[in-house]
PDB file of N, CA, C, O and CB in Angstrom:
ATOM      1  N   MET A   1      16.698  32.582 -16.698  1.00  0.00           N
ATOM      2  CA  MET A   1      15.974  32.611 -16.219  1.00  0.00           C
ATOM      3  C   MET A   1      14.980  32.317 -14.453  1.00  0.00           C
ATOM      4  O   MET A   1      14.630  31.300 -13.856  1.00  0.00           O
ATOM      5  CB  MET A   1      15.989  32.319 -17.042  1.00  0.00           C
ATOM      6  N   SER A   2      14.923  32.939 -14.337  1.00  0.00           N
ATOM      7  CA  SER A   2      14.783  32.347 -12.730  1.00  0.00           C
ATOM      8  C   SER A   2      13.527  32.346 -13.083  1.00  0.00           C
ATOM      9  O   SER A   2      13.203  32.694 -14.218  1.00  0.00           O
ATOM     10  CB  SER A   2      15.261  33.218 -11.193  1.00  0.00           C
ATOM     11  N   LEU A   3      12.269  31.797 -11.797  1.00  0.00           N
ATOM     12  CA  LEU A   3      10.728  31.910 -11.495  1.00  0.00           C
ATOM     13  C   LEU A   3      10.556  32.995 -10.585  1.00  0.00           C
ATOM     14  O   LEU A   3       9.341  33.131 -10.441  1.00  0.00           O
ATOM     15  CB  LEU A   3      10.077  30.600 -10.851  1.00  0.00           C
ATOM     16  N   ALA A   4      11.491  34.267  -9.548  1.00  0.00           N
ATOM     17  CA  ALA A   4      11.238  35.145  -9.220  1.00  0.00           C
ATOM     18  C   ALA A   4      11.085  36.392 -10.652  1.00  0.00           C
ATOM     19  O   ALA A   4      10.721  37.561 -10.526  1.00  0.00           O
ATOM     20  CB  ALA A   4      12.147  35.208  -8.154  1.00  0.00           C
ATOM     21  N   GLU A   5      11.457  35.746 -11.857  1.00  0.00           N
ATOM     22  CA  GLU A   5      12.549  36.985 -12.831  1.00  0.00           C
ATOM     23  C   GLU A   5      10.458  36.281 -13.927  1.00  0.00           C
ATOM     24  O   GLU A   5       9.530  37.020 -14.258  1.00  0.00           O
ATOM     25  CB  GLU A   5      15.491  36.184 -13.855  1.00  0.00           C
ATOM     26  N   LEU A   6      10.530  35.201 -14.050  1.00  0.00           N
ATOM     27  CA  LEU A   6       9.256  35.069 -14.565  1.00  0.00           C
ATOM     28  C   LEU A   6       7.276  35.873 -14.573  1.00  0.00           C
ATOM     29  O   LEU A   6       6.432  36.403 -15.296  1.00  0.00           O
ATOM     30  CB  LEU A   6       9.361  33.971 -14.104  1.00  0.00           C
ATOM     31  N   ILE A   7       7.605  35.308 -12.916  1.00  0.00           N
ATOM     32  CA  ILE A   7       6.549  36.076 -12.503  1.00  0.00           C
ATOM     33  C   ILE A   7       6.037  37.476 -12.937  1.00  0.00           C
ATOM     34  O   ILE A   7       5.055  37.611 -13.666  1.00  0.00           O
ATOM     35  CB  ILE A   7       6.757  36.145 -11.402  1.00  0.00           C
ATOM     36  N   PRO A   8       6.460  38.077 -12.649  1.00  0.00           N
ATOM     37  CA  PRO A   8       6.030  39.963 -13.105  1.00  0.00           C
ATOM     38  C   PRO A   8       5.493  39.532 -14.677  1.00  0.00           C
ATOM     39  O   PRO A   8       4.417  39.986 -15.066  1.00  0.00           O
ATOM     40  CB  PRO A   8       7.918  41.518 -13.213  1.00  0.00           C
ATOM     41  N   LEU A   9       6.483  38.429 -15.753  1.00  0.00           N
ATOM     42  CA  LEU A   9       6.394  38.674 -16.805  1.00  0.00           C
ATOM     43  C   LEU A   9       5.120  38.407 -17.639  1.00  0.00           C
ATOM     44  O   LEU A   9       4.756  38.927 -18.694  1.00  0.00           O
ATOM     45  CB  LEU A   9       7.315  38.219 -17.146  1.00  0.00           C
ATOM     46  N   VAL A  10       4.169  36.835 -16.383  1.00  0.00           N
ATOM     47  CA  VAL A  10       3.266  35.910 -16.859  1.00  0.00           C
ATOM     48  C   VAL A  10       2.181  36.374 -16.125  1.00  0.00           C
ATOM     49  O   VAL A  10       1.023  36.040 -16.376  1.00  0.00           O
ATOM     50  CB  VAL A  10       3.607  34.447 -16.698  1.00  0.00           C
ATOM     51  N   ASN A  11       2.655  37.489 -14.803  1.00  0.00           N
ATOM     52  CA  ASN A  11       1.316  38.626 -14.498  1.00  0.00           C
ATOM     53  C   ASN A  11       1.059  39.457 -15.589  1.00  0.00           C
ATOM     54  O   ASN A  11      -0.004  40.071 -15.492  1.00  0.00           O
ATOM     55  CB  ASN A  11       1.566  39.720 -13.257  1.00  0.00           C
ATOM     56  N   SER A  12       1.758  39.675 -16.671  1.00  0.00           N
ATOM     57  CA  SER A  12       1.120  40.923 -17.225  1.00  0.00           C
ATOM     58  C   SER A  12       0.419  40.291 -18.266  1.00  0.00           C
ATOM     59  O   SER A  12      -0.558  40.879 -18.730  1.00  0.00           O
ATOM     60  CB  SER A  12       2.097  42.134 -17.722  1.00  0.00           C
ATOM     61  N   LEU A  13       0.880  38.749 -18.895  1.00  0.00           N
ATOM     62  CA  LEU A  13       0.311  38.771 -19.728  1.00  0.00           C
ATOM     63  C   LEU A  13      -1.532  38.263 -19.644  1.00  0.00           C
ATOM     64  O   LEU A  13      -2.188  37.897 -18.669  1.00  0.00           O
ATOM     65  CB  LEU A  13       1.230  38.135 -20.437  1.00  0.00           C
ATOM     66  N   SER A  14      -1.861  38.406 -20.829  1.00  0.00           N
ATOM     67  CA  SER A  14      -2.947  38.555 -21.050  1.00  0.00           C
ATOM     68  C   SER A  14      -3.678  36.990 -21.215  1.00  0.00           C
ATOM     69  O   SER A  14      -3.321  35.958 -21.785  1.00  0.00           O
ATOM     70  CB  SER A  14      -2.953  39.495 -22.141  1.00  0.00           C
ATOM     71  N   GLN A  15      -5.126  37.455 -20.250  1.00  0.00           N
ATOM     72  CA  GLN A  15      -6.052  35.526 -20.301  1.00  0.00           C
ATOM     73  C   GLN A  15      -5.626  34.544 -20.659  1.00  0.00           C
ATOM     74  O   GLN A  15      -5.275  33.494 -20.120  1.00  0.00           O
ATOM     75  CB  GLN A  15      -7.181  35.168 -21.145  1.00  0.00           C
ATOM     76  N   SER A  16      -5.696  35.224 -22.397  1.00  0.00           N
ATOM     77  CA  SER A  16      -5.465  34.520 -23.571  1.00  0.00           C
ATOM     78  C   SER A  16      -4.343  33.543 -22.743  1.00  0.00           C
ATOM     79  O   SER A  16      -4.418  32.511 -22.076  1.00  0.00           O
ATOM     80  CB  SER A  16      -4.932  35.528 -25.015  1.00  0.00           C
ATOM     81  N   ASP A  17      -3.309  34.425 -23.154  1.00  0.00           N
ATOM     82  CA  ASP A  17      -2.265  33.922 -23.322  1.00  0.00           C
ATOM     83  C   ASP A  17      -1.298  33.295 -22.424  1.00  0.00           C
ATOM     84  O   ASP A  17      -0.189  32.920 -22.805  1.00  0.00           O
ATOM     85  CB  ASP A  17      -1.871  34.616 -23.805  1.00  0.00           C
ATOM     86  N   LYS A  18      -1.976  33.124 -20.547  1.00  0.00           N
ATOM     87  CA  LYS A  18      -1.932  32.499 -18.935  1.00  0.00           C
ATOM     88  C   LYS A  18      -2.748  30.693 -19.889  1.00  0.00           C
ATOM     89  O   LYS A  18      -2.714  29.468 -19.769  1.00  0.00           O
ATOM     90  CB  LYS A  18      -3.512  33.863 -17.160  1.00  0.00           C
ATOM     91  N   LEU A  19      -3.234  31.557 -20.579  1.00  0.00           N
ATOM     92  CA  LEU A  19      -4.228  29.937 -20.952  1.00  0.00           C
ATOM     93  C   LEU A  19      -3.060  29.341 -21.761  1.00  0.00           C
ATOM     94  O   LEU A  19      -2.284  28.390 -21.670  1.00  0.00           O
ATOM     95  CB  LEU A  19      -6.057  30.061 -22.175  1.00  0.00           C
ATOM     96  N   SER A  20      -3.215  29.967 -22.271  1.00  0.00           N
ATOM     97  CA  SER A  20      -1.812  29.237 -23.846  1.00  0.00           C
ATOM     98  C   SER A  20      -0.748  28.742 -22.803  1.00  0.00           C
ATOM     99  O   SER A  20      -0.669  27.516 -22.734  1.00  0.00           O
ATOM    100  CB  SER A  20      -0.693  30.918 -25.354  1.00  0.00           C
ATOM    101  N   LEU A  21       0.066  29.437 -21.999  1.00  0.00           N
ATOM    102  CA  LEU A  21       1.110  28.604 -21.765  1.00  0.00           C
ATOM    103  C   LEU A  21       0.316  27.572 -21.054  1.00  0.00           C
ATOM    104  O   LEU A  21       0.168  26.431 -21.490  1.00  0.00           O
ATOM    105  CB  LEU A  21       2.337  29.230 -21.004  1.00  0.00           C
ATOM    106  N   PHE A  22      -0.468  28.252 -19.335  1.00  0.00           N
ATOM    107  CA  PHE A  22      -0.873  27.031 -19.071  1.00  0.00           C
ATOM    108  C   PHE A  22      -0.935  25.423 -19.048  1.00  0.00           C
ATOM    109  O   PHE A  22      -0.546  24.546 -18.278  1.00  0.00           O
ATOM    110  CB  PHE A  22      -1.300  27.211 -19.269  1.00  0.00           C
ATOM    111  N   LYS A  23      -1.969  25.501 -20.902  1.00  0.00           N
ATOM    112  CA  LYS A  23      -2.117  24.264 -21.596  1.00  0.00           C
ATOM    113  C   LYS A  23      -0.530  24.068 -21.779  1.00  0.00           C
ATOM    114  O   LYS A  23       0.113  23.084 -21.412  1.00  0.00           O
ATOM    115  CB  LYS A  23      -3.111  24.325 -23.052  1.00  0.00           C
ATOM    116  N   LEU A  24      -0.158  24.936 -22.269  1.00  0.00           N
ATOM    117  CA  LEU A  24       1.471  24.434 -22.952  1.00  0.00           C
ATOM    118  C   LEU A  24       2.454  23.816 -21.435  1.00  0.00           C
ATOM    119  O   LEU A  24       3.094  22.766 -21.402  1.00  0.00           O
ATOM    120  CB  LEU A  24       2.554  26.315 -23.861  1.00  0.00           C
ATOM    121  N   LEU A  25       2.307  24.856 -20.267  1.00  0.00           N
ATOM    122  CA  LEU A  25       3.136  23.875 -19.566  1.00  0.00           C
ATOM    123  C   LEU A  25       2.498  22.568 -18.698  1.00  0.00           C
ATOM    124  O   LEU A  25       3.233  22.234 -17.769  1.00  0.00           O
ATOM    125  CB  LEU A  25       3.914  24.705 -18.641  1.00  0.00           C
ATOM    126  N   ALA A  26       1.236  21.758 -18.842  1.00  0.00           N
ATOM    127  CA  ALA A  26      -0.095  21.234 -18.415  1.00  0.00           C
ATOM    128  C   ALA A  26       0.424  19.832 -19.359  1.00  0.00           C
ATOM    129  O   ALA A  26       0.051  18.695 -19.070  1.00  0.00           O
ATOM    130  CB  ALA A  26      -1.767  22.298 -18.909  1.00  0.00           C
ATOM    131  N   VAL A  27       1.379  20.151 -20.566  1.00  0.00           N
ATOM    132  CA  VAL A  27       1.303  19.109 -21.572  1.00  0.00           C
ATOM    133  C   VAL A  27       2.293  17.594 -20.886  1.00  0.00           C
ATOM    134  O   VAL A  27       2.226  16.377 -20.714  1.00  0.00           O
ATOM    135  CB  VAL A  27       2.029  19.887 -23.183  1.00  0.00           C
ATOM    136  N   GLN A  28       3.505  19.253 -20.630  1.00  0.00           N
ATOM    137  CA  GLN A  28       5.122  18.667 -20.243  1.00  0.00           C
ATOM    138  C   GLN A  28       5.243  17.451 -18.829  1.00  0.00           C
ATOM    139  O   GLN A  28       6.068  16.632 -18.423  1.00  0.00           O
ATOM    140  CB  GLN A  28       6.182  20.297 -19.683  1.00  0.00           C
ATOM    141  N   ILE A  29       3.711  18.007 -18.389  1.00  0.00           N
ATOM    142  CA  ILE A  29       3.808  17.239 -16.650  1.00  0.00           C
ATOM    143  C   ILE A  29       3.392  15.671 -17.153  1.00  0.00           C
ATOM    144  O   ILE A  29       2.187  15.438 -17.241  1.00  0.00           O
ATOM    145  CB  ILE A  29       2.273  18.043 -15.116  1.00  0.00           C
ATOM    146  N   PRO A  30       4.126  14.845 -17.407  1.00  0.00           N
ATOM    147  CA  PRO A  30       3.870  13.579 -16.750  1.00  0.00           C
ATOM    148  C   PRO A  30       2.288  13.486 -16.480  1.00  0.00           C
ATOM    149  O   PRO A  30       1.706  14.368 -15.849  1.00  0.00           O
ATOM    150  CB  PRO A  30       4.744  13.475 -15.368  1.00  0.00           C
ATOM    151  N   ASP A  31       1.596  12.298 -17.029  1.00  0.00           N
ATOM    152  CA  ASP A  31       0.059  11.990 -16.154  1.00  0.00           C
ATOM    153  C   ASP A  31       0.177  11.482 -15.543  1.00  0.00           C
ATOM    154  O   ASP A  31      -0.820  11.522 -14.821  1.00  0.00           O
ATOM    155  CB  ASP A  31      -1.027  11.482 -16.464  1.00  0.00           C
ATOM    156  N   ALA A  32       1.313  10.425 -14.967  1.00  0.00           N
ATOM    157  CA  ALA A  32       1.551   9.921 -13.543  1.00  0.00           C
ATOM    158  C   ALA A  32       1.447  11.298 -12.568  1.00  0.00           C
ATOM    159  O   ALA A  32       0.522  11.406 -11.763  1.00  0.00           O
ATOM    160  CB  ALA A  32       3.172   9.113 -13.421  1.00  0.00           C
ATOM    161  N   GLU A  33       2.127  11.981 -12.665  1.00  0.00           N
ATOM    162  CA  GLU A  33       2.858  13.134 -11.385  1.00  0.00           C
ATOM    163  C   GLU A  33       1.398  13.974 -11.624  1.00  0.00           C
ATOM    164  O   GLU A  33       0.831  14.458 -10.645  1.00  0.00           O
ATOM    165  CB  GLU A  33       4.850  14.322 -11.867  1.00  0.00           C
ATOM    166  N   LEU A  34       0.778  14.129 -13.106  1.00  0.00           N
ATOM    167  CA  LEU A  34      -0.684  14.582 -12.279  1.00  0.00           C
ATOM    168  C   LEU A  34      -1.562  13.934 -11.838  1.00  0.00           C
ATOM    169  O   LEU A  34      -2.352  14.543 -11.117  1.00  0.00           O
ATOM    170  CB  LEU A  34      -1.468  15.236 -12.831  1.00  0.00           C
ATOM    171  N   GLN A  35      -1.744  12.809 -12.015  1.00  0.00           N
ATOM    172  CA  GLN A  35      -3.084  11.719 -10.894  1.00  0.00           C
ATOM    173  C   GLN A  35      -2.443  12.611  -9.789  1.00  0.00           C
ATOM    174  O   GLN A  35      -2.811  13.786  -9.805  1.00  0.00           O
ATOM    175  CB  GLN A  35      -2.906   9.335 -10.566  1.00  0.00           C
ATOM    176  N   VAL A  36      -1.303  12.152  -8.576  1.00  0.00           N
ATOM    177  CA  VAL A  36      -0.546  12.567  -7.588  1.00  0.00           C
ATOM    178  C   VAL A  36      -1.424  14.219  -7.997  1.00  0.00           C
ATOM    179  O   VAL A  36      -2.624  14.494  -8.009  1.00  0.00           O
ATOM    180  CB  VAL A  36       1.409  12.233  -7.746  1.00  0.00           C
ATOM    181  N   ILE A  37      -0.646  14.751  -8.184  1.00  0.00           N
ATOM    182  CA  ILE A  37      -1.462  16.247  -7.401  1.00  0.00           C
ATOM    183  C   ILE A  37      -2.697  16.182  -7.136  1.00  0.00           C
ATOM    184  O   ILE A  37      -3.253  16.938  -6.340  1.00  0.00           O
ATOM    185  CB  ILE A  37      -1.519  17.569  -8.206  1.00  0.00           C
ATOM    186  N   PHE A  38      -3.351  15.126  -7.878  1.00  0.00           N
ATOM    187  CA  PHE A  38      -4.832  15.195  -8.062  1.00  0.00           C
ATOM    188  C   PHE A  38      -5.128  14.762  -6.938  1.00  0.00           C
ATOM    189  O   PHE A  38      -5.646  15.342  -5.984  1.00  0.00           O
ATOM    190  CB  PHE A  38      -5.512  14.466  -9.161  1.00  0.00           C
ATOM    191  N   SER A  39      -4.647  13.276  -7.114  1.00  0.00           N
ATOM    192  CA  SER A  39      -5.708  13.135  -6.290  1.00  0.00           C
ATOM    193  C   SER A  39      -5.568  13.505  -4.921  1.00  0.00           C
ATOM    194  O   SER A  39      -6.518  13.579  -4.142  1.00  0.00           O
ATOM    195  CB  SER A  39      -6.096  11.941  -6.344  1.00  0.00           C
ATOM    196  N   ALA A  40      -4.330  13.748  -4.621  1.00  0.00           N
ATOM    197  CA  ALA A  40      -4.313  14.441  -2.855  1.00  0.00           C
ATOM    198  C   ALA A  40      -4.790  15.433  -2.438  1.00  0.00           C
ATOM    199  O   ALA A  40      -4.492  16.024  -1.400  1.00  0.00           O
ATOM    200  CB  ALA A  40      -3.193  14.794  -2.279  1.00  0.00           C
ATOM    201  N   SER A  41      -6.124  15.888  -3.756  1.00  0.00           N
ATOM    202  CA  SER A  41      -7.140  17.268  -3.638  1.00  0.00           C
ATOM    203  C   SER A  41      -8.591  16.228  -2.797  1.00  0.00           C
ATOM    204  O   SER A  41      -9.622  16.871  -2.994  1.00  0.00           O
ATOM    205  CB  SER A  41      -7.681  18.216  -5.809  1.00  0.00           C
ATOM    206  N   GLU A  42      -8.876  15.071  -2.084  1.00  0.00           N
ATOM    207  CA  GLU A  42      -9.386  15.440  -1.633  1.00  0.00           C
ATOM    208  C   GLU A  42     -10.506  15.539  -0.474  1.00  0.00           C
ATOM    209  O   GLU A  42     -10.668  16.726  -0.189  1.00  0.00           O
ATOM    210  CB  GLU A  42      -9.295  15.545  -2.215  1.00  0.00           C
ATOM    211  N   TYR A  43     -11.056  14.970   0.035  1.00  0.00           N
ATOM    212  CA  TYR A  43     -10.683  15.980   1.672  1.00  0.00           C
ATOM    213  C   TYR A  43     -12.446  14.962   2.297  1.00  0.00           C
ATOM    214  O   TYR A  43     -13.614  14.926   1.909  1.00  0.00           O
ATOM    215  CB  TYR A  43     -10.858  18.921   1.448  1.00  0.00           C
ATOM    216  N   PRO A  44     -11.657  14.333   3.375  1.00  0.00           N
ATOM    217  CA  PRO A  44     -12.971  14.080   4.372  1.00  0.00           C
ATOM    218  C   PRO A  44     -13.534  14.818   4.123  1.00  0.00           C
ATOM    219  O   PRO A  44     -13.232  15.859   3.539  1.00  0.00           O
ATOM    220  CB  PRO A  44     -13.020  14.056   5.720  1.00  0.00           C
ATOM    221  N   VAL A  45     -15.149  14.234   4.757  1.00  0.00           N
ATOM    222  CA  VAL A  45     -16.319  15.176   4.812  1.00  0.00           C
ATOM    223  C   VAL A  45     -17.225  14.819   5.642  1.00  0.00           C
ATOM    224  O   VAL A  45     -18.075  14.141   5.066  1.00  0.00           O
ATOM    225  CB  VAL A  45     -16.961  15.367   3.653  1.00  0.00           C
ATOM    226  N   TRP A  46     -17.577  15.063   7.480  1.00  0.00           N
ATOM    227  CA  TRP A  46     -18.094  14.642   7.370  1.00  0.00           C
ATOM    228  C   TRP A  46     -19.689  15.228   7.509  1.00  0.00           C
ATOM    229  O   TRP A  46     -20.150  16.353   7.311  1.00  0.00           O
ATOM    230  CB  TRP A  46     -17.529  13.942   7.800  1.00  0.00           C
ATOM    231  N   SER A  47     -20.631  13.320   8.152  1.00  0.00           N
ATOM    232  CA  SER A  47     -21.052  13.484   7.614  1.00  0.00           C
ATOM    233  C   SER A  47     -22.099  12.536   9.118  1.00  0.00           C
ATOM    234  O   SER A  47     -21.776  11.530   9.749  1.00  0.00           O
ATOM    235  CB  SER A  47     -20.570  13.392   6.164  1.00  0.00           C
ATOM    236  N   PRO A  48     -23.481  13.488   9.243  1.00  0.00           N
ATOM    237  CA  PRO A  48     -24.193  13.381  10.261  1.00  0.00           C
ATOM    238  C   PRO A  48     -24.890  11.524   9.701  1.00  0.00           C
ATOM    239  O   PRO A  48     -26.120  11.471   9.686  1.00  0.00           O
ATOM    240  CB  PRO A  48     -25.356  14.970  10.415  1.00  0.00           C
ATOM    241  N   TYR A  49     -24.189  10.272   9.321  1.00  0.00           N
ATOM    242  CA  TYR A  49     -25.397   9.556   8.528  1.00  0.00           C
ATOM    243  C   TYR A  49     -24.547   8.455   8.812  1.00  0.00           C
ATOM    244  O   TYR A  49     -23.477   8.147   8.286  1.00  0.00           O
ATOM    245  CB  TYR A  49     -25.914   9.939   6.794  1.00  0.00           C
ATOM    246  N   ASP A  50     -25.335   7.782   9.936  1.00  0.00           N
ATOM    247  CA  ASP A  50     -24.165   6.990  11.246  1.00  0.00           C
ATOM    248  C   ASP A  50     -23.740   7.893  12.427  1.00  0.00           C
ATOM    249  O   ASP A  50     -22.935   7.703  13.339  1.00  0.00           O
ATOM    250  CB  ASP A  50     -22.497   6.533  10.540  1.00  0.00           C
ATOM    251  N   ALA A  51     -24.267   8.579  12.222  1.00  0.00           N
ATOM    252  CA  ALA A  51     -23.411   9.499  13.575  1.00  0.00           C
ATOM    253  C   ALA A  51     -24.647   9.690  15.320  1.00  0.00           C
ATOM    254  O   ALA A  51     -24.916  10.574  16.133  1.00  0.00           O
ATOM    255  CB  ALA A  51     -23.040  11.763  12.641  1.00  0.00           C
ATOM    256  N   THR A  52     -25.068   8.047  15.036  1.00  0.00           N
ATOM    257  CA  THR A  52     -25.399   7.557  16.585  1.00  0.00           C
ATOM    258  C   THR A  52     -25.338   7.991  17.930  1.00  0.00           C
ATOM    259  O   THR A  52     -26.224   8.009  18.784  1.00  0.00           O
ATOM    260  CB  THR A  52     -24.844   6.731  16.805  1.00  0.00           C
ATOM    261  N   GLU A  53     -23.629   8.489  18.005  1.00  0.00           N
ATOM    262  CA  GLU A  53     -23.100   8.912  19.339  1.00  0.00           C
ATOM    263  C   GLU A  53     -23.223  10.265  19.506  1.00  0.00           C
ATOM    264  O   GLU A  53     -23.300  10.890  20.564  1.00  0.00           O
ATOM    265  CB  GLU A  53     -21.723   8.568  19.559  1.00  0.00           C
ATOM    266  N   ALA A  54     -23.242  10.861  17.846  1.00  0.00           N
ATOM    267  CA  ALA A  54     -23.768  12.039  18.346  1.00  0.00           C
ATOM    268  C   ALA A  54     -25.526  12.588  18.196  1.00  0.00           C
ATOM    269  O   ALA A  54     -26.015  13.694  18.426  1.00  0.00           O
ATOM    270  CB  ALA A  54     -22.855  12.970  17.674  1.00  0.00           C
ATOM    271  N   VAL A  55     -25.870  11.898  17.940  1.00  0.00           N
ATOM    272  CA  VAL A  55     -27.382  12.132  18.115  1.00  0.00           C
ATOM    273  C   VAL A  55     -27.483  11.313  19.681  1.00  0.00           C
ATOM    274  O   VAL A  55     -28.680  11.564  19.820  1.00  0.00           O
ATOM    275  CB  VAL A  55     -28.483  11.337  16.632  1.00  0.00           C
ATOM    276  N   ASN A  56     -27.308  10.916  20.327  1.00  0.00           N
ATOM    277  CA  ASN A  56     -27.479  10.164  21.587  1.00  0.00           C
ATOM    278  C   ASN A  56     -27.042  11.743  23.301  1.00  0.00           C
ATOM    279  O   ASN A  56     -27.397  12.079  24.430  1.00  0.00           O
ATOM    280  CB  ASN A  56     -25.902   8.392  21.343  1.00  0.00           C
ATOM    281  N   ILE A  57     -25.978  12.108  22.058  1.00  0.00           N
ATOM    282  CA  ILE A  57     -26.155  12.900  23.141  1.00  0.00           C
ATOM    283  C   ILE A  57     -26.300  14.237  23.508  1.00  0.00           C
ATOM    284  O   ILE A  57     -26.223  14.881  24.555  1.00  0.00           O
ATOM    285  CB  ILE A  57     -25.503  12.680  23.630  1.00  0.00           C
ATOM    286  N   LEU A  58     -26.643  14.568  21.768  1.00  0.00           N
ATOM    287  CA  LEU A  58     -27.771  16.074  21.701  1.00  0.00           C
ATOM    288  C   LEU A  58     -28.864  15.428  22.095  1.00  0.00           C
ATOM    289  O   LEU A  58     -29.664  16.238  22.562  1.00  0.00           O
ATOM    290  CB  LEU A  58     -28.140  16.979  20.067  1.00  0.00           C
ATOM    291  N   MET A  59     -29.443  13.833  22.128  1.00  0.00           N
ATOM    292  CA  MET A  59     -30.723  13.825  22.967  1.00  0.00           C
ATOM    293  C   MET A  59     -30.946  13.445  24.880  1.00  0.00           C
ATOM    294  O   MET A  59     -31.706  13.115  25.791  1.00  0.00           O
ATOM    295  CB  MET A  59     -31.506  12.709  22.128  1.00  0.00           C
ATOM    296  N   GLN A  60     -29.624  13.817  24.466  1.00  0.00           N
ATOM    297  CA  GLN A  60     -29.553  14.306  26.166  1.00  0.00           C
ATOM    298  C   GLN A  60     -28.980  15.245  27.180  1.00  0.00           C
ATOM    299  O   GLN A  60     -28.889  15.495  28.382  1.00  0.00           O
ATOM    300  CB  GLN A  60     -29.181  13.551  26.708  1.00  0.00           C
ATOM    301  N   MET A  61     -28.595  15.674  25.776  1.00  0.00           N
ATOM    302  CA  MET A  61     -28.467  16.849  26.458  1.00  0.00           C
ATOM    303  C   MET A  61     -29.844  17.765  26.518  1.00  0.00           C
ATOM    304  O   MET A  61     -29.873  18.239  27.654  1.00  0.00           O
ATOM    305  CB  MET A  61     -27.327  17.574  25.804  1.00  0.00           C
ATOM    306  N   ILE A  62     -30.957  18.196  25.793  1.00  0.00           N
ATOM    307  CA  ILE A  62     -31.892  18.020  25.209  1.00  0.00           C
ATOM    308  C   ILE A  62     -33.110  17.440  26.309  1.00  0.00           C
ATOM    309  O   ILE A  62     -34.231  17.931  26.436  1.00  0.00           O
ATOM    310  CB  ILE A  62     -31.455  17.220  24.090  1.00  0.00           C
ATOM    311  N   ARG A  63     -32.619  16.394  26.970  1.00  0.00           N
ATOM    312  CA  ARG A  63     -33.416  16.122  27.731  1.00  0.00           C
ATOM    313  C   ARG A  63     -32.642  17.138  29.494  1.00  0.00           C
ATOM    314  O   ARG A  63     -33.136  17.465  30.573  1.00  0.00           O
ATOM    315  CB  ARG A  63     -33.555  14.255  27.560  1.00  0.00           C
ATOM    316  N   ASP A  64     -31.804  17.218  29.101  1.00  0.00           N
ATOM    317  CA  ASP A  64     -31.477  17.929  30.764  1.00  0.00           C
ATOM    318  C   ASP A  64     -31.548  18.729  30.719  1.00  0.00           C
ATOM    319  O   ASP A  64     -31.770  19.320  31.776  1.00  0.00           O
ATOM    320  CB  ASP A  64     -30.460  17.959  31.551  1.00  0.00           C
ATOM    321  N   ASP A  65     -31.408  19.639  29.254  1.00  0.00           N
ATOM    322  CA  ASP A  65     -31.932  21.217  29.820  1.00  0.00           C
ATOM    323  C   ASP A  65     -33.514  21.066  29.511  1.00  0.00           C
ATOM    324  O   ASP A  65     -33.784  22.255  29.677  1.00  0.00           O
ATOM    325  CB  ASP A  65     -31.139  22.810  28.807  1.00  0.00           C
ATOM    326  N   ARG A  66     -34.786  20.461  29.176  1.00  0.00           N
ATOM    327  CA  ARG A  66     -35.930  20.374  29.962  1.00  0.00           C
ATOM    328  C   ARG A  66     -36.145  20.062  31.287  1.00  0.00           C
ATOM    329  O   ARG A  66     -37.021  20.559  31.995  1.00  0.00           O
ATOM    330  CB  ARG A  66     -36.540  19.709  29.494  1.00  0.00           C
ATOM    331  N   GLU A  67     -35.110  19.002  31.705  1.00  0.00           N
ATOM    332  CA  GLU A  67     -34.860  19.181  33.081  1.00  0.00           C
ATOM    333  C   GLU A  67     -35.382  20.421  33.938  1.00  0.00           C
ATOM    334  O   GLU A  67     -36.311  20.749  34.676  1.00  0.00           O
ATOM    335  CB  GLU A  67     -33.532  19.156  33.163  1.00  0.00           C
ATOM    336  N   ALA A  68     -34.393  20.824  33.468  1.00  0.00           N
ATOM    337  CA  ALA A  68     -33.570  22.430  34.289  1.00  0.00           C
ATOM    338  C   ALA A  68     -34.868  23.603  34.530  1.00  0.00           C
ATOM    339  O   ALA A  68     -35.249  24.413  35.376  1.00  0.00           O
ATOM    340  CB  ALA A  68     -32.065  23.444  32.846  1.00  0.00           C
ATOM    341  N   SER A  69     -35.339  22.949  32.822  1.00  0.00           N
ATOM    342  CA  SER A  69     -35.783  24.102  33.156  1.00  0.00           C
ATOM    343  C   SER A  69     -37.314  23.963  33.605  1.00  0.00           C
ATOM    344  O   SER A  69     -37.844  25.039  33.880  1.00  0.00           O
ATOM    345  CB  SER A  69     -35.536  25.014  32.038  1.00  0.00           C
ATOM    346  N   THR A  70     -38.047  22.919  33.716  1.00  0.00           N
ATOM    347  CA  THR A  70     -39.117  21.696  34.480  1.00  0.00           C
ATOM    348  C   THR A  70     -38.780  22.540  36.118  1.00  0.00           C
ATOM    349  O   THR A  70     -39.220  23.685  36.215  1.00  0.00           O
ATOM    350  CB  THR A  70     -38.364  19.372  34.314  1.00  0.00           C
ATOM    351  N   HIS A  71     -38.157  22.056  37.110  1.00  0.00           N
ATOM    352  CA  HIS A  71     -37.127  22.589  37.806  1.00  0.00           C
ATOM    353  C   HIS A  71     -37.119  23.717  38.414  1.00  0.00           C
ATOM    354  O   HIS A  71     -37.157  23.789  39.642  1.00  0.00           O
ATOM    355  CB  HIS A  71     -36.277  22.643  37.198  1.00  0.00           C
ATOM    356  N   ALA A  72     -37.057  24.962  37.472  1.00  0.00           N
ATOM    357  CA  ALA A  72     -36.121  26.685  37.429  1.00  0.00           C
ATOM    358  C   ALA A  72     -37.834  27.938  37.972  1.00  0.00           C
ATOM    359  O   ALA A  72     -37.700  29.158  38.068  1.00  0.00           O
ATOM    360  CB  ALA A  72     -35.239  27.239  34.707  1.00  0.00           C
TER     361      ALA A  72
END
């Protein structure tokens, strides 16, 4: 049976049957493969910590804006 044939059958299962199927399939995946799958889900997150260059740029923009508003 192909995956295309299985998808409608799985969609028709109850939530508890889907969970049982998920558990059955998860047990059959070796731990090494699971580690590869789940370790790839880490994403870098930007933090303002140590973003001194960004701070300097923003401060210069504020200074420029203040100068422009006082000369206007």
